[in-house]
Coordinates of C-alpha atoms and ligand atoms in Angstrom, one line a residue:
X1 CA -75.0 38.9 55.6
X2 CA -75.0 42.1 53.6
X3 CA -76.1 42.4 50.0
X4 CA -75.6 45.4 47.8
X5 CA -78.6 47.6 47.0
X6 CA -76.7 49.8 44.6
X7 CA -78.0 49.7 41.1
X8 CA -75.7 49.2 38.1
X9 CA -72.5 50.1 39.8
X10 CA -69.0 50.3 38.4
X11 CA -67.3 47.1 39.7
X12 CA -63.7 47.5 40.8
X13 CA -61.4 44.9 42.3
X14 CA -57.9 44.4 43.5
X15 CA -56.0 42.0 45.7
X16 CA -56.5 44.5 48.6
X17 CA -56.7 48.2 49.2
X18 CA -54.4 49.2 46.3
X19 CA -57.3 49.6 43.9
X20 CA -58.6 52.3 46.2
X21 CA -56.1 54.6 44.5
X22 CA -58.1 53.9 41.3
X23 CA -61.5 54.1 42.9
X24 CA -60.6 57.6 44.3
X25 CA -59.7 58.8 40.8
X26 CA -62.9 57.3 39.3
X27 CA -65.1 58.8 42.0
X28 CA -63.6 62.2 41.3
X29 CA -64.0 61.9 37.5
X30 CA -67.5 60.4 37.7
X31 CA -69.1 61.5 40.9
X32 CA -72.6 60.4 39.9
X33 CA -71.6 56.8 39.4
X34 CA -72.1 54.2 42.1
X35 CA -69.2 51.9 42.7
X36 CA -68.8 48.4 44.2
X37 CA -65.3 47.7 45.3
X38 CA -64.0 44.3 46.2
X39 CA -60.7 43.8 48.0
X40 CA -59.5 40.1 48.0
X41 CA -57.6 40.6 51.2
X42 CA -57.9 36.9 52.0
X43 CA -55.4 36.3 49.2
X44 CA -53.3 39.4 49.2
X45 CA -50.6 39.8 47.9
X46 CA -51.2 38.6 44.4
X47 CA -47.8 39.7 43.2
X48 CA -45.9 36.6 44.3
X49 CA -48.6 34.1 43.2
X50 CA -48.6 32.3 39.8
X51 CA -50.4 34.0 36.9
X52 CA -52.7 31.0 36.7
X53 CA -53.9 31.4 40.3
X54 CA -54.4 35.2 39.9
X55 CA -56.4 34.4 36.7
X56 CA -58.7 32.1 38.7
X57 CA -59.3 34.7 41.5
X58 CA -60.0 37.3 38.8
X59 CA -62.5 35.2 37.0
X60 CA -64.4 34.4 40.2
X61 CA -64.4 38.0 41.5
X62 CA -65.6 39.2 38.1
X63 CA -68.5 36.7 38.3
X64 CA -69.4 37.9 41.7
X65 CA -69.3 41.6 40.7
X66 CA -71.5 40.8 37.7
X67 CA -74.0 39.1 40.0
X68 CA -74.2 42.4 41.8
X69 CA -75.2 44.0 38.5
X70 CA -71.8 45.7 37.8
X71 CA -72.1 47.4 34.4
X72 CA -68.3 47.5 33.8
X73 CA -65.4 45.8 35.5
X74 CA -62.3 47.8 36.4
X75 CA -59.4 45.5 37.1
X76 CA -57.7 48.0 39.5
X77 CA -54.7 45.7 39.9
X78 CA -51.7 45.6 37.6
X79 CA -51.0 42.0 38.7
X80 CA -54.5 40.8 37.9
X81 CA -54.5 42.7 34.6
X82 CA -51.2 41.1 33.6
X83 CA -52.5 37.7 34.6
X84 CA -56.1 37.8 33.5
X85 CA -57.3 40.8 31.4
X86 CA -57.1 39.0 28.0
X87 CA -58.6 35.9 29.5
X88 CA -61.5 37.8 31.2
X89 CA -62.4 39.5 27.9
X90 CA -62.6 36.0 26.3
X91 CA -64.7 34.5 29.1
X92 CA -67.0 37.5 29.3
X93 CA -67.3 38.8 25.7
X94 CA -70.3 41.0 26.5
X95 CA -68.7 42.8 29.4
X96 CA -66.6 45.9 29.2
X97 CA -63.3 45.8 31.1
X98 CA -60.8 48.4 31.9
X99 CA -57.4 47.2 33.2
X100 CA -54.1 48.6 34.3
X101 CA -50.8 48.5 32.4
X102 CA -47.6 50.2 33.5
X103 CA -47.6 53.8 32.2
X104 CA -44.4 53.3 30.2
X105 CA -45.9 55.3 27.2
X106 CA -46.3 58.7 28.9
X107 CA -43.1 58.1 30.8
X108 CA -41.1 57.5 27.7
X109 CA -42.7 60.4 25.9
X110 CA -41.9 62.9 28.7
X111 CA -38.5 61.6 29.9
X112 CA -35.6 64.0 29.2
X113 CA -32.9 61.8 30.5
X114 CA -34.1 58.8 28.5
X115 CA -34.0 56.7 31.6
X116 CA -37.3 55.6 33.2
X117 CA -37.9 53.4 36.2
X118 CA -40.8 51.0 36.7
X119 CA -41.9 49.6 40.1
X120 CA -44.2 46.6 40.0
X121 CA -44.8 43.1 41.4
X122 CA -42.9 40.1 40.1
X123 CA -46.1 38.7 38.5
X124 CA -46.6 42.0 36.6
X125 CA -43.1 41.9 35.2
X126 CA -43.6 38.3 34.1
X127 CA -46.8 38.8 32.2
X128 CA -47.0 39.2 28.4
X129 CA -48.7 42.6 28.9
X130 CA -45.6 44.1 30.3
X131 CA -43.4 42.7 27.6
X132 CA -45.8 44.1 25.0
X133 CA -45.9 47.6 26.7
X134 CA -42.0 47.6 26.6
X135 CA -42.0 46.5 23.0
X136 CA -44.5 49.1 21.9
X137 CA -43.5 52.2 23.9
X138 CA -40.0 51.9 25.2
X139 CA -38.1 52.5 21.9
X140 CA -35.2 54.8 22.5
X141 CA -35.4 54.9 26.3
X142 CA -33.8 52.7 28.9
X143 CA -36.3 51.1 31.2
X144 CA -35.1 50.0 34.6
X145 CA -37.4 47.8 36.6
X146 CA -37.6 46.8 40.2
X147 CA -40.0 44.8 42.5
X148 CA -40.6 46.1 46.0
X149 CA -40.8 42.9 48.1
X150 CA -43.0 43.4 51.2
X151 CA -44.3 46.8 50.2
X152 CA -47.9 45.7 49.4
X153 CA -48.0 44.0 52.9
X154 CA -46.8 47.2 54.5
X155 CA -49.5 49.2 52.8
X156 CA -52.2 46.7 53.7
X157 CA -51.1 47.0 57.3
X158 CA -51.4 50.8 57.1
X159 CA -47.6 51.2 57.5
X160 CA -47.2 54.0 55.0
X161 CA -44.4 55.8 56.6
X162 CA -42.3 53.4 58.6
X163 CA -38.6 52.5 58.6
X164 CA -39.4 49.2 56.9
X165 CA -41.4 50.9 54.1
X166 CA -38.6 53.4 53.5
X167 CA -36.0 50.7 53.4
X168 CA -38.0 48.7 50.8
X169 CA -38.3 51.9 48.6
X170 CA -34.7 52.9 49.1
X171 CA -33.6 49.5 48.0
X172 CA -35.7 49.8 44.8
X173 CA -35.0 53.4 44.0
X174 CA -31.3 54.0 44.8
X175 CA -30.0 51.9 41.9
X176 CA -32.4 53.8 39.6
X177 CA -31.3 57.2 40.8
X178 CA -27.7 56.2 40.3
X179 CA -28.5 55.4 36.7
X180 CA -30.1 58.7 36.0
X181 CA -33.9 58.2 36.0
X182 CA -36.1 61.3 35.7
X183 CA -39.4 59.4 35.6
X184 CA -40.9 56.7 37.8
X185 CA -43.9 54.6 36.7
X186 CA -46.0 53.1 39.5
X187 CA -46.9 49.7 38.1
X188 CA -48.9 48.6 41.2
X189 CA -52.0 50.3 42.4
X190 CA -50.9 50.1 46.0
X191 CA -47.8 52.3 45.4
X192 CA -49.6 55.7 45.0
X193 CA -50.2 55.6 48.7
X194 CA -46.5 56.0 49.4
X195 CA -45.9 58.7 46.7
X196 CA -44.8 61.2 49.4
X197 CA -41.9 58.9 50.5
X198 CA -41.0 58.0 46.9
X199 CA -40.9 61.7 46.0
X200 CA -38.7 62.4 49.1
X201 CA -36.3 59.7 48.0
X202 CA -36.0 60.5 44.3
X203 CA -36.2 64.3 44.8
X204 CA -38.5 66.9 43.3
X205 CA -37.0 66.7 39.8
X206 CA -38.1 63.1 39.2
X207 CA -41.6 62.8 37.8
X208 CA -43.7 60.1 39.6
X209 CA -46.5 58.8 37.4
X210 CA -49.7 57.6 39.1
X211 CA -51.8 56.1 36.3
X212 CA -55.1 56.3 38.2
X213 CA -56.4 59.6 36.6
X214 CA -55.8 58.3 33.1
X215 CA -57.6 55.0 34.0
X216 CA -60.6 57.0 35.3
X217 CA -60.8 58.9 32.0
X218 CA -60.7 55.6 30.2
X219 CA -63.6 54.3 32.3
X220 CA -65.5 57.4 31.3
X221 CA -64.7 56.9 27.6
X222 CA -65.8 53.2 27.7
X223 CA -69.1 54.0 29.6
X224 CA -69.8 56.8 27.2
X225 CA -69.2 54.6 24.2
X226 CA -71.5 52.0 25.5
X227 CA -74.2 54.4 26.6
X228 CA -73.8 53.3 30.2
X229 CA -73.0 56.6 31.9
X230 CA -75.2 57.4 34.9
X231 CA -77.8 60.0 33.9
X232 CA -79.1 61.2 37.2
X233 CA -77.3 64.0 39.1
X234 CA -77.2 62.4 42.6
X235 CA -73.8 61.6 44.1
X236 CA -73.1 57.9 43.5
X237 CA -73.0 55.4 46.4
X238 CA -69.8 53.4 47.1
X239 CA -69.9 49.9 48.6
X240 CA -66.7 48.4 50.0
X241 CA -66.4 44.6 50.3
X242 CA -63.5 42.5 51.5
X243 CA -62.9 38.8 51.6
X244 CA -61.1 39.2 55.0
X245 CA -61.8 41.0 58.3
X246 CA -63.9 44.0 57.4
X247 CA -62.7 46.0 60.4
X248 CA -59.2 46.0 59.0
X249 CA -60.3 47.6 55.8
X250 CA -62.6 49.9 57.5
X251 CA -59.7 51.2 59.6
X252 CA -57.7 51.8 56.4
X253 CA -60.3 53.8 54.5
X254 CA -59.8 57.2 56.3
X255 CA -56.0 56.9 56.1
X256 CA -55.9 55.9 52.4
X257 CA -58.7 57.8 50.8
X258 CA -60.1 60.1 53.6
X259 CA -63.4 58.2 53.7
X260 CA -65.3 56.7 56.6
X261 CA -67.6 53.9 55.6
X262 CA -68.7 50.4 56.6
X263 CA -67.1 47.4 54.9
X264 CA -69.1 44.3 54.0
X265 CA -67.6 40.8 54.0
X266 CA -67.8 38.0 51.5
X267 CA -66.2 34.6 51.8
X268 CA -64.5 32.1 49.4
X269 CA -66.5 28.9 49.8
X270 CA -65.3 25.3 49.2
X271 CA -66.2 25.6 45.5
X272 CA -63.9 28.6 45.3
X273 CA -66.8 31.0 44.8
X274 CA -67.5 34.2 46.6
X275 CA -70.7 34.1 48.8
X276 CA -72.3 36.6 51.1
Ligands
LIG301 N1 -52.3 46.3 43.7 C1 -51.8 45.2 43.0 C2 -51.1 45.6 41.7 O1 -51.5 46.6 41.2 C3 -51.5 43.9 43.6 C4 -50.4 43.8 44.5 C5 -50.3 42.5 45.1 O2 -51.3 42.0 45.6 O3 -49.2 41.9 45.2 O4 -50.3 44.9 41.2

């Protein structure tokens, strides 16, 4: 049993450790803010689940984070954003949300070759959010898309640079390279952890876009607009929580974000609610 003692944190969630790429950027951008991070590792990966199921997880996790006094919710998961962001804003009209959408806009604006690649999960590509991003921002560019089956599981296992991880990425990237991409959008928050391998495969001339810094700036804008920015100058506390074995996440923290910290555990109960 471990309850948070952090006051008014930024609440962040993902299916697993992918959202740590967003947490890292938020912590750099807003070092005085405290953060509560929930990884739903009991249910990872989300990307092959139905949008309806991901929406249910997202609603319940949001409820849990709000109970811990989160002052804003960052949906640090493209899949959950695709499945649930609009719904969450309806269900919790008084709560500020920041979500993820594939960064097709900056990619289309900066591409010289006019061919852009997007890597994301099947659920993200199915959602209305992706369709709307393509419709709004991809005029005049060719957007190639590819899922990376198994990649989230590899990253959750800490297998960042293994034969299997490379094989998954080669499979996704080679057809894109053959068609002349000069920009890759990472449409899943797990993927920034394998940027070195992606860059090695695509070569130094292809621009790989990690959206996390832009999302962190958006969190700052939303907190500022709502007068919710932390005023004191102490470094914020970060609490890590998982719905699975905390030792597994604890072992991944140094590898992924260079942090050593304890990880607390919450469980899904029979009413599908999260409890300490
Ligand atoms: N990190 C997630 C995303 O951004 C979820 C991946 C998954 O669980 O399949 O889509």
